[in-house]
Coordinates of C-alpha atoms in Angstrom, one line a residue:
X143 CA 0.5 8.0 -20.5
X144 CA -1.5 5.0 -21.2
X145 CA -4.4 4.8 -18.8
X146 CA -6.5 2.2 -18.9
X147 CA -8.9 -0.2 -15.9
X148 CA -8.9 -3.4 -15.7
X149 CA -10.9 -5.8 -13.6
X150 CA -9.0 -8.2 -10.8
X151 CA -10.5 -11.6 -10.0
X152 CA -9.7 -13.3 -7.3
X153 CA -11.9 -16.7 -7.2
X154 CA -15.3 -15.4 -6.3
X155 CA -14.2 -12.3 -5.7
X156 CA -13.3 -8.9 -7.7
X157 CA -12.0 -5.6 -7.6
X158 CA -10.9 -3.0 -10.2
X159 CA -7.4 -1.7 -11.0
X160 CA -6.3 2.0 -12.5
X161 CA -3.5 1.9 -14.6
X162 CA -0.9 5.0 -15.1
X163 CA 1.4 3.6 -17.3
X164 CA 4.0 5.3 -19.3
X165 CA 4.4 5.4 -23.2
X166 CA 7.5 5.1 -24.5
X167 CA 9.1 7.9 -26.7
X168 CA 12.6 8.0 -28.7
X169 CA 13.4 11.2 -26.7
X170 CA 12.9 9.8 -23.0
X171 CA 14.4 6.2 -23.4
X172 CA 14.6 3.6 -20.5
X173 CA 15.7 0.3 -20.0
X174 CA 13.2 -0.5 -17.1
X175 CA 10.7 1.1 -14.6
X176 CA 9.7 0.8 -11.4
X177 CA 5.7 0.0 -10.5
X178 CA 4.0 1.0 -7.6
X179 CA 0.4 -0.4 -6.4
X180 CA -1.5 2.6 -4.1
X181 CA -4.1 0.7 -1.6
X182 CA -6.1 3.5 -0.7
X183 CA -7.6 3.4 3.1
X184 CA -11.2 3.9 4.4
X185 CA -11.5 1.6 7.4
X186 CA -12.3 -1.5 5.0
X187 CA -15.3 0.1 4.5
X188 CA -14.9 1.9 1.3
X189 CA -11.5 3.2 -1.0
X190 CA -10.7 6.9 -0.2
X191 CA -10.5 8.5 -3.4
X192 CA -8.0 11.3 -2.0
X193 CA -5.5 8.5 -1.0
X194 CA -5.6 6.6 -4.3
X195 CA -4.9 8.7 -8.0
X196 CA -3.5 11.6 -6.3
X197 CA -0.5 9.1 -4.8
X198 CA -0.6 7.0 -8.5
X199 CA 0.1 10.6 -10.3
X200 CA 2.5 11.9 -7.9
X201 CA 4.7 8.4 -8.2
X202 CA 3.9 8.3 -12.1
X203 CA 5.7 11.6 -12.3
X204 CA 8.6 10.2 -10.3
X205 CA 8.9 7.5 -13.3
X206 CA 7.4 4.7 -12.2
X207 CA 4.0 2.7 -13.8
X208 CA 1.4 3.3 -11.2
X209 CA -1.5 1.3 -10.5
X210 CA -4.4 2.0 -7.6
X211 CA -6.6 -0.8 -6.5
X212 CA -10.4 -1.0 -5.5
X213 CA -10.8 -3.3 -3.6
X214 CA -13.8 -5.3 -1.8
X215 CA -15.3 -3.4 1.2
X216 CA -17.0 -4.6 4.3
X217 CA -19.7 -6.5 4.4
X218 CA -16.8 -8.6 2.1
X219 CA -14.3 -10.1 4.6
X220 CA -11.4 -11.5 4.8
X221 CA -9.4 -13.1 3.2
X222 CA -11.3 -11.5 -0.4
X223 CA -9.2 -8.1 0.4
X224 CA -5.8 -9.9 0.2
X225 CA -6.5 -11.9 -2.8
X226 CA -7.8 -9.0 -4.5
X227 CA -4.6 -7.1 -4.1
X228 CA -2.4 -9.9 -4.6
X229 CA -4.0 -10.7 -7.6
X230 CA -3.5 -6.6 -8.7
X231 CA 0.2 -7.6 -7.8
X232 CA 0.6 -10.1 -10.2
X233 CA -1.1 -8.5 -13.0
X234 CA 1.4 -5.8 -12.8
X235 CA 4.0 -8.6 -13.0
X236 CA 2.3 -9.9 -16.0
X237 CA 1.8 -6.3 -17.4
X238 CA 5.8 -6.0 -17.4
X239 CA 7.0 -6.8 -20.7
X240 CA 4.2 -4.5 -21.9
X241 CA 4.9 -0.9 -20.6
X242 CA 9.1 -1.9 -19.2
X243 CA 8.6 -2.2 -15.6
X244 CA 11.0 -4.2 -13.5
X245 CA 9.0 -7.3 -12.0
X246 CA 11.9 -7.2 -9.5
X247 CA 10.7 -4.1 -9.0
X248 CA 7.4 -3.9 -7.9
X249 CA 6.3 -1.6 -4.8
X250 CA 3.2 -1.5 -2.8
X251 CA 2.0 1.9 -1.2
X252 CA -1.1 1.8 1.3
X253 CA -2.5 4.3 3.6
X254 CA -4.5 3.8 7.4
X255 CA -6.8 0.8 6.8
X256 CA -5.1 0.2 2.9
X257 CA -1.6 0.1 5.0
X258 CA -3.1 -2.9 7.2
X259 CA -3.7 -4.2 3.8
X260 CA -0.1 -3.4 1.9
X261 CA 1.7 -5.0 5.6
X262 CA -0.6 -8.2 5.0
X263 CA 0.3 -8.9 1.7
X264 CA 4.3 -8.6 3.1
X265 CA 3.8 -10.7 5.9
X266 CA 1.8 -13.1 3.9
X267 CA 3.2 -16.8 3.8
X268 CA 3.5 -17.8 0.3
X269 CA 1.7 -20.6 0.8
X270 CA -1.8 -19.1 1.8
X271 CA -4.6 -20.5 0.5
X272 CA -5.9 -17.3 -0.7
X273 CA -3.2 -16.1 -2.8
X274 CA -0.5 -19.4 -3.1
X275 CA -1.2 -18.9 -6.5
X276 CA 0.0 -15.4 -7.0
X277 CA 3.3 -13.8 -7.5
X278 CA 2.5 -10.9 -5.3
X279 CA 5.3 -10.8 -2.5
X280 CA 6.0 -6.5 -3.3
X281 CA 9.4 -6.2 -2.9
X282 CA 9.1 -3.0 -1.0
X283 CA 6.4 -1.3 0.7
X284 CA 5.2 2.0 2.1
X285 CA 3.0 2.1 4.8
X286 CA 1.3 5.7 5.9
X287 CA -0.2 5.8 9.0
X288 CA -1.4 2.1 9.0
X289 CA -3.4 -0.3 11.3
X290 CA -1.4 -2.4 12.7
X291 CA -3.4 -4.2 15.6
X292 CA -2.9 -5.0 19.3
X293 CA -3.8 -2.1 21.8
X294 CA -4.8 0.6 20.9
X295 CA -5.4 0.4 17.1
X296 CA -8.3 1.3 15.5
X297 CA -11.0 -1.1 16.0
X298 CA -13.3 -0.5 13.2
X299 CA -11.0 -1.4 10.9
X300 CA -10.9 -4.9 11.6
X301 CA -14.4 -5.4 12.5
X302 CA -15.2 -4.5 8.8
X303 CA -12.5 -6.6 7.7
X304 CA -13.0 -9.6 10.1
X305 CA -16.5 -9.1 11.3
X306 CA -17.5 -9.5 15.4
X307 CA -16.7 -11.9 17.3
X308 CA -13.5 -12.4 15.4
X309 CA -12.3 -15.6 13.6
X310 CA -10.3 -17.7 15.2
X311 CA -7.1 -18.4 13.3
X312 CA -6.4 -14.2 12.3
X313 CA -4.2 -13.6 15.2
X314 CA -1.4 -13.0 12.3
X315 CA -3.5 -10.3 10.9
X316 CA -2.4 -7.9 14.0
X317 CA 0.9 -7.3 12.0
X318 CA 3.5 -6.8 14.7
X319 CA 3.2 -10.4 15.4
X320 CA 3.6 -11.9 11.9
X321 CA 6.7 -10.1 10.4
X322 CA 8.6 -12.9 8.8
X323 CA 12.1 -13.1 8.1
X324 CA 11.7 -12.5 4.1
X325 CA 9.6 -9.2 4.3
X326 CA 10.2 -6.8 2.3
X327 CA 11.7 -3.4 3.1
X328 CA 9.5 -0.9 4.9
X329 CA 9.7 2.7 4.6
X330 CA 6.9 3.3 7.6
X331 CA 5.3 6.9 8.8
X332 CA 3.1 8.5 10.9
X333 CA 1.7 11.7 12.8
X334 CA 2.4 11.8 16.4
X335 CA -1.0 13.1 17.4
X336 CA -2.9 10.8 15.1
X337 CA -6.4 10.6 16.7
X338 CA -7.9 7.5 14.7
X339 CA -5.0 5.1 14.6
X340 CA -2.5 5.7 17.1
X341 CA 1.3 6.1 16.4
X342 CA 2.2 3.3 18.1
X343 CA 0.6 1.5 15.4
X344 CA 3.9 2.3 13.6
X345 CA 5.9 2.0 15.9
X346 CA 5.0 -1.7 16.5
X347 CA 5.4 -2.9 13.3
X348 CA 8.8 -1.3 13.1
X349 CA 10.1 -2.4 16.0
X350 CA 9.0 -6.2 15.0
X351 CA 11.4 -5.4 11.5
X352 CA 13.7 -4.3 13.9
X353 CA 13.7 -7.5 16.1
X354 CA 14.0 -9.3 12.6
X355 CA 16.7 -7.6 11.6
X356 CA 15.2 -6.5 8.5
X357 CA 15.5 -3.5 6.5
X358 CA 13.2 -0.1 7.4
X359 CA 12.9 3.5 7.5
X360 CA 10.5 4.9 9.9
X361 CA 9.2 8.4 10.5
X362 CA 6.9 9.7 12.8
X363 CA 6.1 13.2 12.7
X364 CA 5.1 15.8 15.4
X365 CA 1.6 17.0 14.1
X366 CA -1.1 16.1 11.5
X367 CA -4.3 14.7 11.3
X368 CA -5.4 11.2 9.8
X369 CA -5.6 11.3 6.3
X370 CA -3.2 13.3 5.2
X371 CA -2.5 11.7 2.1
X372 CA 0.2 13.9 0.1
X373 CA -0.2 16.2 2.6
X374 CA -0.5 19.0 0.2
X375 CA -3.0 21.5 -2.2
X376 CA -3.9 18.4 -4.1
X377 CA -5.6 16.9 -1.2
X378 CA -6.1 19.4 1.4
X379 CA -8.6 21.1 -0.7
X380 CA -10.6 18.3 -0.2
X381 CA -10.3 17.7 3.3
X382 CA -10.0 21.2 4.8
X383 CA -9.6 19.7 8.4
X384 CA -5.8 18.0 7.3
X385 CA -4.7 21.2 5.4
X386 CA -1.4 21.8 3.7
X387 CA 2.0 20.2 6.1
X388 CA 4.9 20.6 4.2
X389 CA 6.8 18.5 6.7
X390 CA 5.0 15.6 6.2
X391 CA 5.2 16.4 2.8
X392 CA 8.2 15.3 2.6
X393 CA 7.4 11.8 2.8
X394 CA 7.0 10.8 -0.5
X395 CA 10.5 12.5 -1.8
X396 CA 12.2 9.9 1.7
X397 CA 10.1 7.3 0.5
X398 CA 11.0 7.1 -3.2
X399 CA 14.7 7.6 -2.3
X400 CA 14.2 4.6 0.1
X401 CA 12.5 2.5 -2.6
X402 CA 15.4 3.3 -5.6
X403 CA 17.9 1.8 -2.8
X404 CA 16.3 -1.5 -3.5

């Protein structure tokens, strides 16, 4: 493995990407890989640790390059999150001829407050000021227990990202109202008994790919906490309150079979 960090500038502003990326060896040959970008959660007021190299080594081990990006936290607002991960997105792209990924290929992963974040950038009209200049459109994405918007959501979320009284003009930002017609596919899941961000969350934003006619996957699960991350030992150790839910486990094994459909 070749792991290295790398800072992401985006205009004024910065964050920091991880990079899991495979060395190649005579005895495990490929033609191309598949990258993923984690965008780990924390209510855009910091990067949960547990929901970014633990989901970068898990997908690494499935083959693809993985990357996770930190990036800027309340009191930063919008839009420094999304060029900060769109700029992460094109770096990958740039990155391809240098470790075989497939720029065709190129995933985005992001959990609770870092899904908002991952459904942004696939919603995003390539035209946006903030990130026009990127090639960052992921051309699929995973989105665990995100914020979504409208009622209920969870609040803190975007007043860290957007600040109080909100903006005008970042009524797109409540997802379920933005999906355009060239998103990406969505592999989307969630616990039903999700106490921070509700369900329906989910089950908003996959109902707007459904009135698009666009391709998704969605899962919602009968019981689990917020956070669950992998949803296993690696994670629950650290958060006792989630423990182990090999159900919801499964999610990863659905979502990389969704993603190799692509």
């Amino acid at each position: 493995m070749r792991y290295s960090e790398l800072i992401v500038s985006a205009e004024k502003e910065e964050g920091k990407l991880y990079c899991y990326e495979h060395t190649e060896s005579p005895e495990m040959p490929v033609s191309s890989r598949r990258a993923m970008l984690v965008i780990p959660g924390g209510a855009y007021a910091m990067c949960s640790d547990r929901e970014g190299e633990p989901i970068a080594v898990e997908f690494f081990n499935r083959g693809y390059n993985a990357y996770v990006i930190q990036y800027p936290c309340a009191p930063k607002r919008f839009p420094a999150q999304l060029a900060v991960a769109a700029a992460a997105m094109d770096t990958i792209r740039k990155r391809a001829s240098l470790c075989k990924t497939d720029p065709k290929k190129v995933f985005a992963v992001g959990f609770s407050a870092g899904g908002h974040l991952c459904g942004t950038i696939a919603n995003c009209p390539p035209d946006f000021y903030a990130v026009k200049q990127y090639d960052f459109k992921p051309n699929g994405v995973v989105l665990a227990y995100p914020v979504i918007g409208g009622t209920p959501t969870h609040g803190g979320s975007f007043d860290n990202l957007l600040g109080t009284p909100r903006p005008e003009g970042t009524e797109w930002l409540d997802l379920h109202t933005s999906v355009r017609p060239d998103n990406p596919p969505a592999f989307i899941w969630a616990t039903a008994d999700d106490g921070a961000v509700p369900a329906c969350n989910s089950l908003k934003y996959a109902m707007a790919y459904a009135d698009a006619g666009l391709t998704y996957e969605l899962h919602i699960y009968e019981s689990g906490p917020h956070g669950l991350s992998l949803a296993d030992d690696r994670v629950s150790q650290f958060n006792p309150q989630a423990g182990n839910n090999p159900v919801v486990a499964q999610w990863v094994t659905l979502a990389d079979k969704f993603l190799r459909k692509i």
